[in-house]
Amino acid sequence: MLNEISIRNFAIIEALSVTFEKGLTVLTGETGAGKSIIIDAIHLLVGGRGSAEFVRHGEDKAVIEGLFQLDDPKHPCYRKTSEFGIEIEDGMVVLRRDISKSGKSVCRVNGKLVTISTLREIGSTLIDIHGQHEHQELMDETRHLSLLDQFGGNKISNALAEYQGIYKSYESTLKKLKNLSENEQQMAHRLDLIQFQMDEIQSAQIKINEDEELFEERRKLSNFERIYDSLQTGYNGLQGEQKGLDWIGMVMGHLQDAAELDPAYKEIAENVSNSFYMLEDAARSLRNEMDFMEYDPQRLNEIEDRLNEINGLKRKYGKTVEEVLEYAAKIEEEIETLQNKETHIDKLQKEVAALKKDLLVEAEELSRLRKKAALHLTKLIHKELKELYMEKTVFEVRFSSEPDGFLKNGIDRAEFYISTNPGEPVKPLSKIASGGELSRIMLALKSIFSKHQGVTSIIFDEVDTGVSGRVAQAIAEKIHHVSVNSQVLCISHLPQVAAMADTHLFIAKNIKDGRTKTTVKPLTDDEKIKEIGRMISGVEITDLTKEHAKELLQLANQLK
């Protein structure tokens, strides 16, 4: 859910922080008070189009921040943020958007800078804004199939997973077959190229870690003189004129005499004796090393030439010797395939044919489950529309086959069709005109799909325009029904909707120091009665109006 939004220097809002609760939150107030401005700010927060016009006059930039709390560990926002390398801790997501007076936007998700398109992708998993003129997911026919799949639940998701597993193998095999069946001349050129590369790598006879061993040997030869001098100095210190070992031998003899007289010195004597013999062995090893050390400038040249050869191969075929050898193994297999192309083509054609049969079986089963789910969805939609006094409306899910054959999600196309008037043919949902009917249709669809879409919050921006009476009451009940599964924020002019609110926020604007400011205030029970009364009668609120408002609130509590 959306926990809190902070807005600074946005339109007529100087500084505003609003905390939202679960369930249905209704925002009301006089026309022009700033209700839609708050929704506009939320819309920009989740990736909507911004401009310099949103920045409050006289300020450098507008800043909008929102805190979202994800209670479901499987919420789609987790998957989406992980795609962009963004971490979510304790289920909290913080979105921030800065809009400068030049019109430039800076977007952040949990402190990480992102593009507007990334913000929009993440925001779409958190909030769905529905207004009279907003382009919505439900109005996008390309999304209808995935919505139907979500509605179908585990049966469709499992069938789709089975299909996609085979489809992946089918696509991979088909690609191999296509590559192998390309122009003969291209294949011949390709074979000549990789055969040349193979000969070049094989003739070099490189071995794993060879370059590292050569680097080490070159380092030793390049520092031969310094190494020899250091060994010579060390040997002379032990066995040369300084007679280091002779002095330690003398110390060892005296300590052994002391130990014979007093056992307390035995351990010290033994330590010195051990050190003497160890140093004696070290001196012999130094002598042997120096005897066998030989500077070979020719070997240094050979190492340089070999390293140049290996580096040349790495520049062409891989960053390391291992990668060069892996590339050689890869093209060796490709050479064998191209040299025996006809055999491989025949094998791949048989694999494609077998996979196609399996794919068709899974696709038809998936299609059967979708059509079954579509019938169930149709019944539920008709039920919802009947409750909204649109019992004559006809809803259909129409299927068509993919003209290009198999695709990632099956062989089906699905689109929602509807007719709101008896005798009129059904038309695509996207072609329905906006207005009161569209509001009710969208509410019916939201009532069902809100359980399956996983969106954190749904915003209805004056979707109740053009309705009244019993239809208004039905819409109020339906909006509250949607809020059971998703947090709902609703701007409304209907007292019936306001009465159903779990939280009622009153938006007002005041003029201070010659500037207009917007304020937001949660209403108490008494204040709710007064505000609903204002919505019923207008400016003048009578005792009768208050009684009517109380009745609406009592009815709403009973329905909830």
Coordinates of C-alpha atoms in Angstrom, one line a residue:
M1 CA 0.0 0.0 0.0
L2 CA 0.9 3.7 -0.3
N3 CA 1.9 4.7 3.2
E4 CA 2.8 8.3 2.7
I5 CA 3.4 10.9 0.0
S6 CA 5.4 14.1 0.4
I7 CA 4.9 16.9 -2.1
R8 CA 6.9 20.2 -2.2
N9 CA 6.6 23.1 -4.6
F10 CA 4.2 21.3 -6.9
A11 CA 1.6 23.4 -8.7
I12 CA -0.3 25.3 -5.9
I13 CA 1.1 23.0 -3.2
E14 CA 4.0 24.5 -1.2
A15 CA 4.6 21.6 1.2
L16 CA 2.3 18.8 1.9
S17 CA 2.7 15.4 3.5
V18 CA -0.2 12.9 3.5
T19 CA -0.4 9.6 5.3
F20 CA -2.8 7.0 3.8
E21 CA -4.4 4.0 5.5
K22 CA -5.6 0.6 4.2
G23 CA -9.0 0.2 2.7
L24 CA -10.9 3.0 1.0
T25 CA -9.7 6.5 1.3
V26 CA -12.0 9.2 -0.2
L27 CA -10.7 12.7 -1.0
T28 CA -13.3 15.4 -1.2
G29 CA -13.4 19.2 -1.2
E30 CA -14.5 22.2 -3.2
T31 CA -13.8 22.3 -6.9
G32 CA -10.2 23.7 -7.4
A33 CA -9.1 22.9 -3.9
G34 CA -6.3 20.6 -5.2
K35 CA -7.8 17.1 -5.1
S36 CA -6.7 16.2 -8.6
I37 CA -3.3 17.9 -8.1
I38 CA -2.5 15.3 -5.4
I39 CA -3.5 12.5 -7.9
D40 CA -1.4 14.2 -10.6
A41 CA 1.6 14.2 -8.1
I42 CA 1.1 10.5 -7.5
H43 CA 0.8 9.9 -11.3
L44 CA 4.2 11.7 -11.8
L45 CA 5.7 9.7 -8.9
V46 CA 5.1 6.4 -10.8
G47 CA 6.4 7.6 -14.1
G48 CA 3.8 9.9 -15.6
R49 CA 4.8 12.6 -18.1
G50 CA 6.1 15.7 -16.3
S51 CA 6.8 19.3 -17.4
A52 CA 8.1 22.6 -16.0
E53 CA 4.5 23.8 -15.6
F54 CA 4.2 21.6 -12.5
V55 CA 6.9 23.5 -10.6
R56 CA 5.4 26.1 -8.2
H57 CA 5.9 29.7 -9.4
G58 CA 9.1 31.2 -8.1
E59 CA 10.7 27.8 -7.1
D60 CA 13.6 25.9 -8.7
K61 CA 12.1 22.5 -8.6
A62 CA 9.2 20.3 -7.5
V63 CA 9.9 17.2 -5.3
I64 CA 7.6 14.3 -4.9
E65 CA 8.4 11.3 -2.6
G66 CA 6.3 8.3 -1.8
L67 CA 6.7 5.4 0.6
F68 CA 5.1 2.0 -0.3
Q69 CA 4.9 -1.0 2.0
L70 CA 4.8 -4.4 0.4
D71 CA 3.1 -7.0 2.6
D72 CA 3.3 -9.9 0.1
P73 CA 6.8 -11.3 -0.4
K74 CA 5.7 -12.5 -3.9
H75 CA 4.5 -9.0 -4.9
P76 CA 5.4 -8.4 -8.6
C77 CA 7.4 -5.3 -7.6
Y78 CA 10.2 -7.6 -6.1
R79 CA 10.7 -9.2 -9.5
K80 CA 10.6 -5.9 -11.4
T81 CA 13.1 -4.1 -9.0
S82 CA 15.5 -7.1 -9.1
E83 CA 15.6 -6.8 -12.9
F84 CA 17.2 -3.4 -12.4
G85 CA 19.4 -4.3 -9.5
I86 CA 17.4 -2.5 -6.9
E87 CA 17.2 -4.0 -3.4
I88 CA 14.0 -3.9 -1.2
E89 CA 14.5 -4.1 2.5
D90 CA 11.8 -4.7 5.0
G91 CA 9.2 -4.6 2.2
M92 CA 9.7 -0.8 1.8
V93 CA 9.9 1.0 -1.6
V94 CA 10.6 4.7 -1.8
L95 CA 10.1 6.5 -5.1
R96 CA 11.3 10.0 -5.6
R97 CA 11.0 12.4 -8.5
D98 CA 12.5 15.9 -8.9
I99 CA 11.2 18.1 -11.7
S100 CA 13.3 21.3 -12.3
K101 CA 11.9 24.5 -13.7
S102 CA 13.7 23.6 -17.0
G103 CA 11.5 20.5 -17.2
K104 CA 14.3 18.0 -16.5
S105 CA 13.4 15.0 -14.3
V106 CA 15.5 13.1 -11.8
C107 CA 14.1 9.8 -10.7
R108 CA 15.1 7.5 -7.8
V109 CA 13.9 4.1 -6.5
N110 CA 15.2 3.3 -3.0
G111 CA 17.9 5.9 -3.5
K112 CA 19.1 4.5 -6.8
L113 CA 19.0 6.8 -9.9
V114 CA 16.8 5.4 -12.6
T115 CA 15.3 6.5 -15.9
I116 CA 11.7 7.6 -16.3
S117 CA 10.9 4.4 -18.2
T118 CA 12.3 2.3 -15.4
L119 CA 10.4 4.3 -12.8
R120 CA 7.2 3.8 -14.9
E121 CA 7.8 0.0 -15.1
I122 CA 8.3 -0.3 -11.3
G123 CA 5.4 2.2 -10.6
S124 CA 3.0 0.2 -12.7
T125 CA 3.3 -2.7 -10.2
L126 CA 2.5 -0.4 -7.3
I127 CA -0.3 1.9 -8.5
D128 CA -3.1 1.8 -11.1
I129 CA -4.7 5.2 -11.7
H130 CA -8.1 5.2 -13.4
G131 CA -9.7 8.4 -14.5
Q132 CA -12.2 9.4 -17.1
H133 CA -9.5 10.0 -19.7
E134 CA -6.6 7.9 -18.5
H135 CA -5.2 5.1 -20.8
Q136 CA -5.6 2.0 -18.6
E137 CA -4.3 -1.5 -18.7
L138 CA -7.9 -2.9 -19.0
M139 CA -8.4 -0.7 -22.1
D140 CA -5.3 -2.1 -23.7
E141 CA -6.3 -5.1 -25.8
T142 CA -2.7 -6.4 -25.8
R143 CA -3.0 -7.0 -22.1
H144 CA -6.3 -8.9 -22.1
L145 CA -4.7 -12.3 -22.6
S146 CA -2.4 -11.9 -19.6
L147 CA -5.3 -10.6 -17.5
L148 CA -7.3 -13.7 -18.4
D149 CA -4.3 -15.9 -17.5
Q150 CA -4.0 -14.2 -14.1
F151 CA -7.7 -14.7 -13.6
G152 CA -7.4 -18.4 -14.5
G153 CA -5.0 -19.0 -11.6
N154 CA -2.7 -22.0 -11.1
K155 CA -4.3 -24.2 -13.8
I156 CA -3.4 -21.7 -16.5
S157 CA -0.1 -20.7 -15.0
N158 CA 1.1 -24.3 -14.8
A159 CA -0.1 -25.1 -18.4
L160 CA 1.6 -21.9 -19.6
A161 CA 4.8 -23.0 -17.9
E162 CA 4.7 -26.4 -19.6
Y163 CA 4.1 -24.7 -22.9
Q164 CA 6.9 -22.2 -22.5
G165 CA 9.4 -24.9 -21.5
I166 CA 8.8 -26.7 -24.8
Y167 CA 8.6 -23.4 -26.7
K168 CA 12.1 -22.4 -25.5
S169 CA 13.5 -25.7 -26.9
Y170 CA 11.5 -25.3 -30.1
E171 CA 12.8 -21.7 -30.7
S172 CA 16.4 -22.8 -30.0
T173 CA 16.2 -25.8 -32.4
L174 CA 14.5 -23.7 -35.0
K175 CA 17.2 -21.1 -34.8
K176 CA 19.9 -23.7 -35.3
L177 CA 18.1 -25.2 -38.3
K178 CA 17.7 -21.7 -39.8
N179 CA 21.4 -20.9 -39.4
L180 CA 22.4 -24.2 -40.9
S181 CA 20.0 -23.8 -43.9
E182 CA 21.3 -20.4 -44.9
N183 CA 23.0 -19.5 -48.2
E184 CA 25.6 -22.1 -49.3
Q185 CA 28.1 -19.4 -50.1
Q186 CA 27.8 -17.9 -46.6
M187 CA 28.3 -21.3 -45.1
A188 CA 31.4 -21.9 -47.2
H189 CA 32.8 -18.6 -46.1
R190 CA 32.0 -19.4 -42.5
L191 CA 33.7 -22.8 -42.8
D192 CA 36.8 -21.3 -44.3
L193 CA 37.0 -18.7 -41.5
I194 CA 36.6 -20.9 -38.6
Q195 CA 38.9 -23.6 -40.1
F196 CA 41.6 -20.9 -40.4
Q197 CA 40.9 -19.9 -36.8
M198 CA 41.1 -23.5 -35.6
D199 CA 44.4 -24.1 -37.4
E200 CA 45.9 -21.0 -35.9
I201 CA 44.9 -22.0 -32.3
Q202 CA 46.0 -25.6 -32.8
S203 CA 49.3 -24.7 -34.3
A204 CA 50.1 -22.6 -31.3
Q205 CA 49.7 -25.6 -28.9
I206 CA 48.9 -23.4 -26.0
K207 CA 48.2 -24.9 -22.6
I208 CA 46.2 -23.8 -19.6
N209 CA 48.1 -21.4 -17.3
E210 CA 51.0 -21.4 -19.8
D211 CA 51.0 -17.6 -19.9
E212 CA 51.1 -17.3 -16.1
E213 CA 54.1 -19.7 -15.9
L214 CA 55.9 -17.7 -18.6
F215 CA 55.2 -14.4 -16.8
E216 CA 56.8 -15.9 -13.7
E217 CA 59.8 -17.2 -15.5
R218 CA 60.3 -13.8 -17.3
R219 CA 60.1 -12.0 -13.9
K220 CA 62.9 -14.2 -12.6
L221 CA 65.1 -13.8 -15.6
S222 CA 64.6 -10.1 -15.7
N223 CA 65.6 -9.8 -12.0
F224 CA 68.4 -12.4 -12.2
E225 CA 71.2 -10.1 -11.1
R226 CA 69.3 -8.8 -8.1
I227 CA 68.3 -12.3 -7.0
Y228 CA 71.8 -13.6 -7.3
D229 CA 73.3 -10.7 -5.4
S230 CA 70.7 -11.2 -2.6
L231 CA 71.5 -15.0 -2.4
Q232 CA 75.2 -14.3 -2.4
T233 CA 74.9 -11.7 0.4
G234 CA 72.8 -14.1 2.5
Y235 CA 75.3 -17.0 2.0
N236 CA 78.2 -14.8 2.9
G237 CA 76.5 -13.8 6.1
L238 CA 76.2 -17.4 7.2
Q239 CA 79.4 -19.0 5.8
G240 CA 81.6 -16.1 4.5
E241 CA 84.0 -13.8 6.3
Q242 CA 81.3 -12.7 8.8
K243 CA 81.1 -16.3 10.0
G244 CA 77.5 -16.1 11.2
L245 CA 77.2 -19.9 11.6
D246 CA 80.5 -20.0 13.5
W247 CA 79.2 -17.5 16.1
I248 CA 75.9 -19.4 16.5
G249 CA 77.8 -22.7 16.8
M250 CA 79.9 -21.2 19.6
V251 CA 76.7 -20.0 21.4
M252 CA 75.2 -23.5 21.0
G253 CA 78.3 -25.1 22.6
H254 CA 78.2 -22.7 25.6
L255 CA 74.5 -23.2 26.2
Q256 CA 74.8 -27.0 26.0
D257 CA 77.5 -26.7 28.8
A258 CA 75.1 -24.6 30.8
A259 CA 72.3 -27.0 30.3
E260 CA 74.4 -29.9 31.6
L261 CA 75.0 -27.9 34.7
D262 CA 71.5 -26.7 35.1
P263 CA 68.5 -28.4 33.3
A264 CA 66.6 -25.0 33.4
Y265 CA 68.6 -24.0 30.3
K266 CA 68.0 -27.2 28.4
E267 CA 65.0 -25.8 26.3
I268 CA 67.0 -22.7 25.3
A269 CA 70.0 -24.8 24.3
E270 CA 67.8 -27.0 22.2
N271 CA 66.1 -24.1 20.4
V272 CA 69.5 -22.6 19.5
S273 CA 70.7 -26.1 18.4
N274 CA 67.7 -26.5 16.1
S275 CA 68.2 -23.0 14.7
F276 CA 71.9 -23.8 14.0
Y277 CA 71.1 -26.9 12.0
M278 CA 68.3 -25.2 10.1
L279 CA 70.6 -22.3 9.2
E280 CA 73.3 -24.8 8.2
D281 CA 70.7 -26.5 5.8
A282 CA 69.7 -23.1 4.5
A283 CA 73.4 -22.2 3.7
R284 CA 73.8 -25.5 1.8
S285 CA 70.6 -24.8 -0.2
L286 CA 71.8 -21.2 -1.0
R287 CA 75.1 -22.7 -2.3
N288 CA 73.3 -25.2 -4.5
E289 CA 70.9 -22.6 -5.9
M290 CA 73.8 -20.3 -6.8
D291 CA 75.7 -23.2 -8.4
F292 CA 72.9 -24.0 -10.7
M293 CA 71.8 -20.4 -11.5
E294 CA 72.6 -19.3 -15.0
Y295 CA 71.5 -16.2 -16.9
D296 CA 70.2 -17.1 -20.4
P297 CA 69.3 -14.0 -22.4
Q298 CA 68.2 -16.2 -25.3
R299 CA 65.6 -17.8 -23.1
L300 CA 64.3 -14.4 -22.2
N301 CA 63.8 -13.6 -25.9
E302 CA 62.0 -16.9 -26.4
I303 CA 59.6 -16.1 -23.5
E304 CA 58.8 -12.7 -25.0
D305 CA 58.1 -14.2 -28.4
R306 CA 55.8 -16.9 -26.9
L307 CA 53.9 -14.4 -24.8
N308 CA 53.4 -12.2 -27.9
E309 CA 52.0 -15.2 -29.7
I310 CA 49.6 -16.0 -26.8
N311 CA 48.5 -12.4 -26.4
G312 CA 47.8 -12.3 -30.1
L313 CA 45.4 -15.3 -29.7
K314 CA 43.8 -13.7 -26.7
R315 CA 43.1 -10.5 -28.6
K316 CA 41.3 -12.5 -31.2
Y317 CA 39.6 -15.3 -29.4
G318 CA 39.3 -14.6 -25.6
K319 CA 40.5 -12.7 -22.7
T320 CA 42.3 -15.7 -21.2
V321 CA 44.0 -18.9 -22.4
E322 CA 41.0 -20.8 -21.0
E323 CA 38.6 -18.7 -23.1
V324 CA 40.7 -19.2 -26.2
L325 CA 40.6 -23.0 -25.7
E326 CA 36.9 -22.9 -25.1
Y327 CA 36.4 -21.0 -28.3
A328 CA 38.5 -23.6 -30.1
A329 CA 36.2 -26.4 -28.7
K330 CA 33.2 -24.4 -29.8
I331 CA 34.3 -23.9 -33.4
E332 CA 35.6 -27.5 -33.6
E333 CA 32.0 -28.6 -33.1
E334 CA 30.7 -26.0 -35.6
I335 CA 33.3 -27.2 -38.2
E336 CA 32.1 -30.8 -37.7
T337 CA 28.4 -29.6 -38.1
L338 CA 29.2 -27.6 -41.3
Q339 CA 31.2 -30.4 -42.8
N340 CA 28.3 -32.8 -42.2
K341 CA 25.6 -30.2 -42.8
E342 CA 23.0 -32.4 -44.5
T343 CA 23.1 -35.0 -41.7
H344 CA 22.6 -32.3 -39.1
I345 CA 19.9 -30.6 -41.0
D346 CA 18.0 -33.8 -41.2
K347 CA 18.4 -34.4 -37.5
L348 CA 17.3 -30.9 -36.6
Q349 CA 14.2 -31.1 -38.9
K350 CA 13.1 -34.2 -37.1
E351 CA 13.7 -32.5 -33.7
V352 CA 11.6 -29.5 -34.8
A353 CA 8.8 -31.7 -36.1
A354 CA 8.7 -33.6 -32.8
L355 CA 8.8 -30.4 -30.7
K356 CA 6.1 -28.9 -32.8
K357 CA 3.8 -31.8 -32.1
D358 CA 4.4 -31.5 -28.4
L359 CA 4.0 -27.7 -28.6
L360 CA 0.6 -28.0 -30.3
V361 CA -0.7 -30.4 -27.7
E362 CA 0.3 -28.0 -24.9
A363 CA -1.0 -25.0 -26.8
E364 CA -4.4 -26.6 -27.4
E365 CA -4.6 -27.6 -23.7
L366 CA -3.7 -24.0 -22.7
S367 CA -6.3 -22.6 -25.1
R368 CA -8.9 -25.0 -23.7
L369 CA -8.2 -23.8 -20.1
R370 CA -8.3 -20.1 -21.3
K371 CA -11.7 -20.5 -23.0
K372 CA -13.1 -22.2 -19.9
A373 CA -11.8 -19.4 -17.7
A374 CA -13.3 -16.9 -20.2
L375 CA -16.7 -18.4 -19.7
H376 CA -16.4 -18.1 -15.9
L377 CA -15.1 -14.5 -16.2
T378 CA -18.0 -13.6 -18.5
K379 CA -20.5 -14.9 -15.9
L380 CA -18.8 -12.9 -13.1
I381 CA -18.7 -9.7 -15.3
H382 CA -22.4 -10.0 -16.1
K383 CA -23.1 -10.4 -12.3
E384 CA -21.0 -7.3 -11.5
L385 CA -22.7 -5.3 -14.2
K386 CA -26.1 -6.4 -13.0
E387 CA -25.3 -5.1 -9.6
L388 CA -24.4 -1.8 -11.3
Y389 CA -27.8 -1.6 -13.1
M390 CA -26.4 -2.6 -16.4
E391 CA -28.2 -6.0 -16.7
K392 CA -28.7 -5.6 -20.4
T393 CA -25.0 -5.2 -21.1
V394 CA -23.3 -8.1 -23.0
F395 CA -19.7 -9.0 -22.3
E396 CA -17.6 -11.4 -24.3
V397 CA -14.0 -12.7 -24.5
R398 CA -13.2 -13.3 -28.1
F399 CA -10.4 -15.5 -29.2
S400 CA -8.4 -15.7 -32.4
S401 CA -5.3 -17.6 -33.4
E402 CA -1.9 -16.1 -33.9
P403 CA -1.3 -15.6 -37.6
D404 CA 2.4 -16.3 -37.1
G405 CA 1.9 -19.6 -35.4
F406 CA 3.5 -20.4 -32.0
L407 CA 4.4 -17.5 -29.8
K408 CA 5.8 -17.3 -26.3
N409 CA 2.4 -17.3 -24.6
G410 CA 0.6 -19.8 -26.9
I411 CA -1.5 -19.6 -30.0
D412 CA -4.3 -17.4 -28.7
R413 CA -5.2 -13.8 -29.0
A414 CA -7.9 -12.6 -26.6
E415 CA -9.8 -9.4 -26.5
F416 CA -12.7 -8.1 -24.4
Y417 CA -15.8 -7.1 -26.3
I418 CA -18.9 -5.4 -24.9
S419 CA -22.3 -4.0 -25.9
T420 CA -24.1 -1.7 -23.6
N421 CA -27.4 -1.4 -25.5
P422 CA -29.7 -4.3 -26.5
G423 CA -29.7 -5.0 -30.2
E424 CA -26.3 -3.4 -30.7
P425 CA -23.4 -5.6 -31.8
V426 CA -20.5 -6.1 -29.3
K427 CA -17.5 -4.0 -29.9
P428 CA -13.9 -4.0 -28.5
L429 CA -13.8 -2.6 -25.0
S430 CA -11.2 -0.1 -26.2
K431 CA -13.8 1.5 -28.5
I432 CA -16.3 2.2 -25.7
A433 CA -17.0 5.9 -25.3
S434 CA -16.1 7.5 -21.9
G435 CA -18.8 8.5 -19.5
G436 CA -21.0 7.0 -16.8
E437 CA -21.3 3.6 -18.6
L438 CA -17.6 3.4 -19.0
S439 CA -17.1 4.1 -15.3
R440 CA -19.4 1.2 -14.3
I441 CA -17.8 -1.2 -16.8
M442 CA -14.4 -0.4 -15.5
L443 CA -15.5 -0.8 -11.9
A444 CA -17.0 -4.2 -12.7
L445 CA -13.7 -5.3 -14.3
K446 CA -11.7 -3.8 -11.5
S447 CA -13.8 -5.6 -8.9
I448 CA -12.7 -8.9 -10.4
F449 CA -9.2 -8.2 -11.6
S450 CA -8.1 -6.4 -8.5
K451 CA -7.8 -9.8 -6.8
H452 CA -5.5 -11.1 -9.5
Q453 CA -3.3 -8.1 -10.6
G454 CA -1.3 -7.8 -7.4
V455 CA -1.3 -3.9 -7.7
T456 CA -0.6 -2.3 -4.3
S457 CA -3.0 0.7 -4.8
I458 CA -5.8 1.7 -7.1
I459 CA -6.8 5.3 -7.7
F460 CA -10.2 6.3 -9.0
D461 CA -10.2 9.9 -10.1
E462 CA -13.8 11.0 -10.4
V463 CA -14.9 7.8 -12.1
D464 CA -18.4 8.4 -10.7
T465 CA -19.0 11.4 -13.0
G466 CA -22.4 11.4 -14.8
V467 CA -24.2 9.0 -12.4
S468 CA -26.7 9.5 -9.5
G469 CA -29.4 7.8 -7.5
R470 CA -29.3 4.1 -7.2
V471 CA -26.4 3.8 -9.7
A472 CA -24.4 6.1 -7.4
Q473 CA -25.0 3.8 -4.4
A474 CA -24.1 0.8 -6.5
I475 CA -20.8 2.4 -7.6
A476 CA -20.0 3.3 -4.0
E477 CA -20.5 -0.3 -2.9
K478 CA -18.5 -1.6 -5.8
I479 CA -15.6 0.8 -5.0
H480 CA -15.6 -0.4 -1.4
H481 CA -15.6 -4.0 -2.7
V482 CA -12.5 -3.3 -4.7
S483 CA -10.8 -1.8 -1.6
V484 CA -11.1 -5.2 0.2
N485 CA -8.4 -6.6 -2.0
S486 CA -6.4 -3.4 -2.8
Q487 CA -5.9 -0.1 -1.1
V488 CA -8.2 2.4 -3.0
L489 CA -7.8 6.2 -3.1
C490 CA -10.9 7.9 -4.6
I491 CA -11.7 11.4 -5.6
S492 CA -15.5 11.7 -5.6
H493 CA -18.3 14.2 -5.7
L494 CA -20.8 11.5 -4.7
P495 CA -22.0 11.5 -1.0
Q496 CA -22.7 7.8 -1.4
V497 CA -19.0 7.1 -2.1
A498 CA -17.8 9.4 0.7
A499 CA -20.1 7.6 3.2
M500 CA -18.4 4.2 2.3
A501 CA -14.9 5.6 3.1
D502 CA -12.7 4.0 5.7
T503 CA -10.7 7.2 5.8
H504 CA -12.2 10.6 4.7
L505 CA -9.6 13.3 3.7
F506 CA -10.8 16.8 3.1
I507 CA -8.9 19.0 0.7
A508 CA -9.0 22.7 1.1
K509 CA -7.1 25.7 -0.3
N510 CA -6.3 28.9 1.6
I511 CA -4.7 32.2 0.7
K512 CA -1.8 33.2 2.9
D513 CA 0.6 36.1 2.2
G514 CA -0.9 36.4 -1.2
R515 CA -0.2 32.8 -2.2
T516 CA -2.6 29.9 -2.5
K517 CA -1.8 26.8 -0.4
T518 CA -3.5 23.4 -0.3
T519 CA -4.1 21.5 3.0
V520 CA -5.3 18.0 3.7
K521 CA -7.2 17.1 6.9
P522 CA -8.6 13.7 8.0
L523 CA -12.2 14.2 9.1
T524 CA -13.7 13.1 12.4
D525 CA -17.2 11.5 12.5
D526 CA -18.9 14.8 13.1
E527 CA -16.9 16.4 10.3
K528 CA -17.8 13.6 8.0
I529 CA -21.5 14.3 8.6
K530 CA -21.0 18.0 7.8
E531 CA -18.9 17.3 4.6
I532 CA -21.3 14.6 3.3
G533 CA -24.2 17.1 4.0
R534 CA -22.4 19.7 1.9
M535 CA -22.0 17.2 -0.9
I536 CA -25.7 16.4 -0.8
S537 CA -27.1 20.0 -0.7
G538 CA -24.3 22.3 -1.8
V539 CA -23.4 25.4 0.3
E540 CA -26.3 25.5 2.7
I541 CA -26.5 22.6 5.2
T542 CA -29.8 22.1 7.0
D543 CA -30.7 19.8 9.9
L544 CA -32.5 17.6 7.3
T545 CA -29.4 17.4 5.2
K546 CA -27.4 16.3 8.3
E547 CA -30.0 13.6 9.0
H548 CA -29.7 12.4 5.5
A549 CA -25.9 12.3 5.8
K550 CA -26.2 10.3 9.0
E551 CA -28.5 7.8 7.3
L552 CA -25.9 7.4 4.5
L553 CA -23.2 6.7 7.0
Q554 CA -25.3 4.2 8.9
L555 CA -26.3 2.4 5.7
A556 CA -22.6 2.3 4.7
N557 CA -21.6 0.8 8.0
Q558 CA -24.3 -1.9 7.6
L559 CA -23.1 -2.7 4.1
K560 CA -19.5 -2.9 5.2

